[in-house]
JSON list of C-alpha atoms in Angstrom, two decimals:
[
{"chain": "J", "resi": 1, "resn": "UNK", "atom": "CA", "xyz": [-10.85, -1.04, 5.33]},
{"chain": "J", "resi": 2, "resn": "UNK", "atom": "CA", "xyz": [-9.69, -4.35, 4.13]},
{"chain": "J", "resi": 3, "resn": "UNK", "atom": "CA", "xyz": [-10.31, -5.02, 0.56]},
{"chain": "J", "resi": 4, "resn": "UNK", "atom": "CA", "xyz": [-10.21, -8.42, -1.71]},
{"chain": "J", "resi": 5, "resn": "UNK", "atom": "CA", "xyz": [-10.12, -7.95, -5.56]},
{"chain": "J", "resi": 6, "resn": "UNK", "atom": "CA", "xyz": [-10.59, -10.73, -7.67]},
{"chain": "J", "resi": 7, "resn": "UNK", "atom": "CA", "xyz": [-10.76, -10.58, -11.41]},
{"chain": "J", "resi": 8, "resn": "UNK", "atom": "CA", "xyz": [-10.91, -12.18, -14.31]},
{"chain": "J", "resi": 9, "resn": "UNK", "atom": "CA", "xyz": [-9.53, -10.43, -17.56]},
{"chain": "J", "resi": 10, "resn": "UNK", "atom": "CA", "xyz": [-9.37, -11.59, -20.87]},
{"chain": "J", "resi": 11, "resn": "UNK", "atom": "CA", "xyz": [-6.26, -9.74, -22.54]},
{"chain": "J", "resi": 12, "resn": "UNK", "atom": "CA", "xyz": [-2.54, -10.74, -21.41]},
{"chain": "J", "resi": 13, "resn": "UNK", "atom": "CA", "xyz": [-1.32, -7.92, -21.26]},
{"chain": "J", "resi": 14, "resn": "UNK", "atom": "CA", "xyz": [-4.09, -5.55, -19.73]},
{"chain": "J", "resi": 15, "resn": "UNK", "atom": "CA", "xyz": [-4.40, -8.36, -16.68]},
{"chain": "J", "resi": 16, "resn": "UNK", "atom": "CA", "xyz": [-0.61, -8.01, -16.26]},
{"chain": "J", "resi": 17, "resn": "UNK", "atom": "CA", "xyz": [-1.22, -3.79, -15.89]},
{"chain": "J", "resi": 18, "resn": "UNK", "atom": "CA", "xyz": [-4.06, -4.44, -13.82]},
{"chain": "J", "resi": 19, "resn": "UNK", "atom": "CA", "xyz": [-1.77, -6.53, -11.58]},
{"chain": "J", "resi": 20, "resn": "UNK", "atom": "CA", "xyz": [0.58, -3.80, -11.15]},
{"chain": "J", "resi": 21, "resn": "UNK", "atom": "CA", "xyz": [-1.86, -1.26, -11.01]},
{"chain": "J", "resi": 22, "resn": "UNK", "atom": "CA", "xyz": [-3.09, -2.92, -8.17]},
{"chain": "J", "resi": 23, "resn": "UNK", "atom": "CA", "xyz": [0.30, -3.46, -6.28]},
{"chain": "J", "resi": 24, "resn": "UNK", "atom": "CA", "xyz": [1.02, 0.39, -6.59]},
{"chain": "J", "resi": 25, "resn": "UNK", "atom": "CA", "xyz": [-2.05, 1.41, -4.61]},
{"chain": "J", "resi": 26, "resn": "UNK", "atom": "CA", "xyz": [-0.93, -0.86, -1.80]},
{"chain": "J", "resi": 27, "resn": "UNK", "atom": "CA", "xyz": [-2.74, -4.85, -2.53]},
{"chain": "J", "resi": 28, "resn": "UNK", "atom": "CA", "xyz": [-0.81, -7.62, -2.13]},
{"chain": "J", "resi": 29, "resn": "UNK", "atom": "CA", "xyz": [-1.67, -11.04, -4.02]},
{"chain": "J", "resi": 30, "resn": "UNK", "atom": "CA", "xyz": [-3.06, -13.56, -2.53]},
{"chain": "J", "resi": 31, "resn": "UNK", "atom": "CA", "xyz": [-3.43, -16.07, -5.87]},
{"chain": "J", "resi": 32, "resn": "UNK", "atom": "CA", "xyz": [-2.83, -15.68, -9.34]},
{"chain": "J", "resi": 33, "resn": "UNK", "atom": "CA", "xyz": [-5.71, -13.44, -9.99]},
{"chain": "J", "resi": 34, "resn": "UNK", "atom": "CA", "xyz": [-6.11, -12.43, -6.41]},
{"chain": "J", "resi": 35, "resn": "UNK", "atom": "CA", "xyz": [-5.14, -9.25, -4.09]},
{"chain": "J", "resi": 36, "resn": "UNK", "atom": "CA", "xyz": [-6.04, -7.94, -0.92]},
{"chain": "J", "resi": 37, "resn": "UNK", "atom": "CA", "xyz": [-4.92, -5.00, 1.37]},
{"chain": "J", "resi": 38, "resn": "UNK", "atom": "CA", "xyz": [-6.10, -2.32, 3.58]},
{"chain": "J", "resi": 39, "resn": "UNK", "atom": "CA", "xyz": [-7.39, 0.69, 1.85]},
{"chain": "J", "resi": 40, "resn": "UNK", "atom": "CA", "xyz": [-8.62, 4.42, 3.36]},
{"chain": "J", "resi": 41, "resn": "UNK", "atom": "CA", "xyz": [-11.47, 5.51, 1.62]},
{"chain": "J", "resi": 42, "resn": "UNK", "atom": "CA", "xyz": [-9.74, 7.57, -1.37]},
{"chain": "J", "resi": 43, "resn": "UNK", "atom": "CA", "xyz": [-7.37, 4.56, -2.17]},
{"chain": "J", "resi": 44, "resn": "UNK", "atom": "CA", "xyz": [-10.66, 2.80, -2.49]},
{"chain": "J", "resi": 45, "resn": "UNK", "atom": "CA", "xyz": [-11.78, 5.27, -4.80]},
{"chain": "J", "resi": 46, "resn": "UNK", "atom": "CA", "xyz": [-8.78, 5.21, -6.97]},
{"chain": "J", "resi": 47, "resn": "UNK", "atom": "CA", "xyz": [-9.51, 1.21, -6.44]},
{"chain": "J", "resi": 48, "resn": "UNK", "atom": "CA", "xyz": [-12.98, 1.63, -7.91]},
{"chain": "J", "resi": 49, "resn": "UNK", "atom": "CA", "xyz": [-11.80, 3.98, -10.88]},
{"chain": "J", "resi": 50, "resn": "UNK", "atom": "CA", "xyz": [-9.22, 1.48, -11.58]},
{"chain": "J", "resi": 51, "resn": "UNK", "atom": "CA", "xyz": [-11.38, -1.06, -11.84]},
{"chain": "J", "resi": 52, "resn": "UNK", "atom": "CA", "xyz": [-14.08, 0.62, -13.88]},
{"chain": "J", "resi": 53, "resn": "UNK", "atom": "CA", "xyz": [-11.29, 1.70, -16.47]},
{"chain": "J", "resi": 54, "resn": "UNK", "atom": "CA", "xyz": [-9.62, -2.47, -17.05]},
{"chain": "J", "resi": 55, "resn": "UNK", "atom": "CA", "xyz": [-13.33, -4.02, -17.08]},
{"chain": "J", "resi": 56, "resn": "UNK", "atom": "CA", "xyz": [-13.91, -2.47, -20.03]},
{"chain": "J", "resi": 57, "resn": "UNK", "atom": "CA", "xyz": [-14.22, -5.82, -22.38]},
{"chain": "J", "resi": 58, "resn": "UNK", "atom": "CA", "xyz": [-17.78, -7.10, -21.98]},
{"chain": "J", "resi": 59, "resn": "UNK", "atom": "CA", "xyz": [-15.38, -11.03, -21.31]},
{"chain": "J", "resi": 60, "resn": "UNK", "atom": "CA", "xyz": [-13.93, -9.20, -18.33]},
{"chain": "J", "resi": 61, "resn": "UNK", "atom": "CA", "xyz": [-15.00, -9.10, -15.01]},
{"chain": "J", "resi": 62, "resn": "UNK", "atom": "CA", "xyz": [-13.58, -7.85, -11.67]},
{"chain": "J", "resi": 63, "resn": "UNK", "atom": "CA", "xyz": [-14.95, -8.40, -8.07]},
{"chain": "J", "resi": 64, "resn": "UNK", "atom": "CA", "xyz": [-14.19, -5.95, -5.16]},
{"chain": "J", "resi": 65, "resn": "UNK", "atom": "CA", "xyz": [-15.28, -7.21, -1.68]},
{"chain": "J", "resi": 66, "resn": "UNK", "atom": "CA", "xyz": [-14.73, -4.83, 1.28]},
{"chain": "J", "resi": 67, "resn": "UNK", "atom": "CA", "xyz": [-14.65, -6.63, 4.87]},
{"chain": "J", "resi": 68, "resn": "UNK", "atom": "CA", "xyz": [-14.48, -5.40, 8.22]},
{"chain": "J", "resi": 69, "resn": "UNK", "atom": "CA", "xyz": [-11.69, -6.81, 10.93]},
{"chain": "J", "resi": 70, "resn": "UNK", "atom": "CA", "xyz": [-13.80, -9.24, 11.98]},
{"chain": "J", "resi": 71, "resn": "UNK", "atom": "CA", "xyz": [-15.05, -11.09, 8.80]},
{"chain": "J", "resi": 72, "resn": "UNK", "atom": "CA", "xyz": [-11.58, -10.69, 7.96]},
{"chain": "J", "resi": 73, "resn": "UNK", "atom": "CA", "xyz": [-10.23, -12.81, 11.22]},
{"chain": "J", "resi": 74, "resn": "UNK", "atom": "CA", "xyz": [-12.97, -15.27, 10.69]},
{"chain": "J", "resi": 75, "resn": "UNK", "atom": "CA", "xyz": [-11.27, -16.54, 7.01]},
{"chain": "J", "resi": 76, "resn": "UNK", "atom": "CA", "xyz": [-9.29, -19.72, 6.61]},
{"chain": "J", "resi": 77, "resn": "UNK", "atom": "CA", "xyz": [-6.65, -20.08, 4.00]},
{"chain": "J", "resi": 78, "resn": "UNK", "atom": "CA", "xyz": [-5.36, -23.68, 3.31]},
{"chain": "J", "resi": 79, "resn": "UNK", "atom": "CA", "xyz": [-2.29, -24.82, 1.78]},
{"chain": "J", "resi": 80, "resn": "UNK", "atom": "CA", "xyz": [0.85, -23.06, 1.52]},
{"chain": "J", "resi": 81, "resn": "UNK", "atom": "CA", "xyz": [1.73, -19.37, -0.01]},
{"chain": "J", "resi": 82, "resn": "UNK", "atom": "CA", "xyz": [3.57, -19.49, -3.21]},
{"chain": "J", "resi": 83, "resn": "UNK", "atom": "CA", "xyz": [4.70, -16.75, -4.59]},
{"chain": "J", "resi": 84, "resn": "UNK", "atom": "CA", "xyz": [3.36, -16.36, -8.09]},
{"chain": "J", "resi": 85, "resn": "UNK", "atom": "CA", "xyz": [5.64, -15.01, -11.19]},
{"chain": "J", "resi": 86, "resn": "UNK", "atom": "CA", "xyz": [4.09, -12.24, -13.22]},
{"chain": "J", "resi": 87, "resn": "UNK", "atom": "CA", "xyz": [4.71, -13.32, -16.53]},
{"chain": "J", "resi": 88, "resn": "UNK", "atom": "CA", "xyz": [3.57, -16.66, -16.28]},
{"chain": "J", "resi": 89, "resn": "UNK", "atom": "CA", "xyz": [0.46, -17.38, -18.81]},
{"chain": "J", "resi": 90, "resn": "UNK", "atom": "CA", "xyz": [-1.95, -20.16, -18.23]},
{"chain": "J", "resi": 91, "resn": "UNK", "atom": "CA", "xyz": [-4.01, -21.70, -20.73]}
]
């Protein structure tokens, strides 16, 4: 199942774990605050516990949407991929 996870924490350094919490489980990012990937359904568990465990701040908030193949073709991405750095902090 293809998953997008988009979040919005408040704390430096829990949104840079989150990041790489994400990236171990198999998500890719998309944009600074952004990851996707194709998850079976106990990754998307673990998905689902991580996210339950970093939202914990009632000024943090993190979206999971789950798509099939198709709504996933049907997206459109413009501009151009940029790799983003990890430490970077952006007021």
């Amino acid at each position: 199942m293809r998953v997008v996870v988009v979040y919005d924490i408040h704390d430096d350094e829990k949104r840079l774990r989150l990041a790489a919490k994400l990236k171990s489980i198999g998500l890719s990012r998309i944009q600074r605050s952004a990851f996707t990937g194709k998850l079976d359904s106990q990754r998307l568990k673990d998905l689902y516990r991580i996210c339950e465990y970093f939202a914990s701040d009632d000024r943090d908030i993190i979206h999971v949407f789950t798509l099939c193949g198709y709504d996933w073709s049907r997206r459109r991405a413009f501009g151009t991929y940029r790799e983003v750095e990890q430490n970077v902090v952006i007021f």
